[in-house]
Coordinates of C-alpha atoms in Angstrom, one line a residue:
X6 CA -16.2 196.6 84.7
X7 CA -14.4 193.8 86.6
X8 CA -11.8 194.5 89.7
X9 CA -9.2 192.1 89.7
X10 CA -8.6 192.1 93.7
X11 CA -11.4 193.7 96.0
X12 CA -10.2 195.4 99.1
X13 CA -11.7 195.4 102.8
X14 CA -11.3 199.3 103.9
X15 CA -12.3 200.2 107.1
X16 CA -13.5 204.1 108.2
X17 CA -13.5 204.5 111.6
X18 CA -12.9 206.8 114.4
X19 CA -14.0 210.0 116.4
X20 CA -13.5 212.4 113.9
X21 CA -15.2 213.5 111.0
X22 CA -15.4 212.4 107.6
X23 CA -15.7 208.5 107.9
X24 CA -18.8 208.9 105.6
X25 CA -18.1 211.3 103.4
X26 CA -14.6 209.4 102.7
X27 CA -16.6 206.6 101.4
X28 CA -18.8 209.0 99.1
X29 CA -15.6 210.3 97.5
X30 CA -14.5 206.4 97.0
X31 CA -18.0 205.7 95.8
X32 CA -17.8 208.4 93.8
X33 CA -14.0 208.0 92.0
X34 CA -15.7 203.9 91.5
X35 CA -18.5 205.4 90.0
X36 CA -16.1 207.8 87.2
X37 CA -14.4 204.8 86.3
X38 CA -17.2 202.7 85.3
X39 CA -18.0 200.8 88.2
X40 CA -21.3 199.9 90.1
X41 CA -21.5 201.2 93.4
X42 CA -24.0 199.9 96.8
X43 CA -24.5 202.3 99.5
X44 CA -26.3 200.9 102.1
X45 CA -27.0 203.1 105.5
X46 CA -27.5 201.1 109.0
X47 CA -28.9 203.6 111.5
X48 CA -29.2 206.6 109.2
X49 CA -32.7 208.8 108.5
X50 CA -32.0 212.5 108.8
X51 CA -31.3 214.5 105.8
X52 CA -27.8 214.0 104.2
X53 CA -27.3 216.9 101.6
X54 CA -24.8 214.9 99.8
X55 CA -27.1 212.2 98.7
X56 CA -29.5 214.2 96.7
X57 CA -26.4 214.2 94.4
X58 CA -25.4 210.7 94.9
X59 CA -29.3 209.1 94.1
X60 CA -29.2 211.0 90.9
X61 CA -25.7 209.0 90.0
X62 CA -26.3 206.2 87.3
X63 CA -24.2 203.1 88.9
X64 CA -24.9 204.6 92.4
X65 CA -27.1 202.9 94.6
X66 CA -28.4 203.8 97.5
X67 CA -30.7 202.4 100.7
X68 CA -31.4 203.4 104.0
X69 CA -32.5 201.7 107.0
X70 CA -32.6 204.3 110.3
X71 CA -35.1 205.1 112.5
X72 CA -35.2 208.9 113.1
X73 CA -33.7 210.1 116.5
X74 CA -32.2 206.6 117.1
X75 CA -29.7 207.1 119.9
X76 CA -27.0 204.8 121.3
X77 CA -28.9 203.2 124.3
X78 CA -32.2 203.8 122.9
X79 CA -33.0 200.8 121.0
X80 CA -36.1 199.6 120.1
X81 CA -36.7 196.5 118.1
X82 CA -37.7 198.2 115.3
X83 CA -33.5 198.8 115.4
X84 CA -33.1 195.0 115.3
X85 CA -35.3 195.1 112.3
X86 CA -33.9 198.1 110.4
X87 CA -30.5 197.0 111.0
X88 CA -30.9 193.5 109.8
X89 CA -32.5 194.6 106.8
X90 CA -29.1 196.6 106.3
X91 CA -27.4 193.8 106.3
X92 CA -29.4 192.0 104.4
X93 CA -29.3 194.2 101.7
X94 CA -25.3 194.3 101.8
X95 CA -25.6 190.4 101.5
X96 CA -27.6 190.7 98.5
X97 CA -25.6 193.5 96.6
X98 CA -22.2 191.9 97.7
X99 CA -23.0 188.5 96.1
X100 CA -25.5 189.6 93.3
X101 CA -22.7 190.3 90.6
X102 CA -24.0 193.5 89.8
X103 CA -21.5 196.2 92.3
X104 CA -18.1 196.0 92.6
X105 CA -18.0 198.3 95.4
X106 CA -20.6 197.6 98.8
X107 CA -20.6 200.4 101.4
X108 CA -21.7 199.3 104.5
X109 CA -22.3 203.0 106.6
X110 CA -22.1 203.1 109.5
X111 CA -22.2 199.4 110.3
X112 CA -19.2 199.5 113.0
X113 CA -22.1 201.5 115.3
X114 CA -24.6 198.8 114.5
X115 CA -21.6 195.8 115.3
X116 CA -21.1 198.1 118.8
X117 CA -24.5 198.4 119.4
X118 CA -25.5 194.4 119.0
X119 CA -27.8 194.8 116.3
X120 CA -26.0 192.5 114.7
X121 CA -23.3 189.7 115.4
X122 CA -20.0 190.4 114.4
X123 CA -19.5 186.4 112.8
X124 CA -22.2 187.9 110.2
X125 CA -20.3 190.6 108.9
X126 CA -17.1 188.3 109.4
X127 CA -18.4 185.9 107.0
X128 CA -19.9 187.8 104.7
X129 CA -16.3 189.6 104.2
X130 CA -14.4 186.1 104.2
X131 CA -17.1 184.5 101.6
X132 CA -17.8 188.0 99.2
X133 CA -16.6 187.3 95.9
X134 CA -13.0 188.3 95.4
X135 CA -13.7 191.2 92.9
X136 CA -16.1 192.9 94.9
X137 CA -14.5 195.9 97.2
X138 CA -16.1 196.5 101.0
X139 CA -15.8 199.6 103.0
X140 CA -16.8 199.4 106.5
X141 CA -17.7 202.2 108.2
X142 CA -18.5 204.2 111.5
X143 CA -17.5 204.6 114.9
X144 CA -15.8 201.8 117.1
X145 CA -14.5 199.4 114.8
X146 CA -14.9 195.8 116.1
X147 CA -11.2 194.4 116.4
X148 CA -12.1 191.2 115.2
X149 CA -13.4 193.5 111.4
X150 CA -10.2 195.9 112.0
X151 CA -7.8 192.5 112.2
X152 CA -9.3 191.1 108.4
X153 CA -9.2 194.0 106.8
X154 CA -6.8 195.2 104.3
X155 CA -7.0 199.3 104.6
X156 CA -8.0 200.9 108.1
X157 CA -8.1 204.8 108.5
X158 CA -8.9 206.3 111.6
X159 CA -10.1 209.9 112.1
X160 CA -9.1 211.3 114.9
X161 CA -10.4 215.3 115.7
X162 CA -7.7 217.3 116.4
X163 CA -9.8 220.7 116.4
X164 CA -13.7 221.4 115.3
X165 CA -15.8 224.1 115.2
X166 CA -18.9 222.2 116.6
X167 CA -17.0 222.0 120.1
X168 CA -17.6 225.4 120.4
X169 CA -21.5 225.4 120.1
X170 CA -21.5 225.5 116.4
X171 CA -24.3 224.0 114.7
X172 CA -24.1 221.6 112.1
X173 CA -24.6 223.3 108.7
X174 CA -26.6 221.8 105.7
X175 CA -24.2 221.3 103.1
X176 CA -21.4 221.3 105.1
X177 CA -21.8 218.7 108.3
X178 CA -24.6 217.0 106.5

């Protein structure tokens, strides 16, 4: 299938669902015929939701994380891991085979300096015009938020895990 106009969404915020908001537009691609790129920056654990996803013909998936990577704790394995994210969006974004990249998670790897922001500018002004983006993750760089065409921000108003809850399989992740 062929879009005629490809979007630039941005997911971003405090609150929950930035990545699972991208599944569900992966997903809806997916039911109407199109090829879909997921690629994870900073993500290993577990994620119950893709052992549905990788089963998905048109759904793609990779992951570059290094488990129990925390902000401040970089190591240049992250440098590594995170270029070969981006990388990997370069290559599905221009191939001609997806018509919708998701980049998760890649606003914590922009606000973390794994990589330079002019990348991920560029590769959003030079990406083919059919080909639909979604940016997500934490702390949007203003420079990504100002080029693109759809920004949502979750914000938490309320959440269980504040009260000592842990995060449920299935559920959180």
């Amino acid at each position: 299938m062929f879009l005629l106009n490809g979007y630039i969404r941005v997911y971003t915020g405090k609150g929950q669902g930035k990545t699972t908001s991208s599944f569900g537009a992966g997903l809806r691609a997916v039911g109407a015929g199109y090829n879909v790129f997921l690629v994870q920056f900073l993500k290993s654990r577990e994620d119950s939701a893709l052992n549905i996803l990788k089963d998905i013909d048109g759904f793609t998936i990779e992951r570059y994380g290094r488990e129990g990577k925390l902000k401040g704790d970089t190591l240049p394995v992250d440098y590594e891991l995170a270029e070969k994210a981006f990388e990997a969006a370069e290559e599905a974004v221009f191939s001609g085979e997806y018509d919708l990249v998701i980049m998760d998670e890649v606003n914590v790897a922009l606000d973390q300096e794994l990589i330079d922001v002019e990348r991920v500018l560029g590769l959003i002004e030079d990406k083919p015009v059919e080909v639909e983006v979604i940016l997500t993750g934490r702390y949007a760089h203003p420079e990504v938020i100002d080029v693109a065409d759809l920004v949502t921000e979750m914000h938490p108003v309320k959440h269980y895990l504040k009260s000592g809850v842990e995060a449920r399989e299935g559920f959180d992740y």
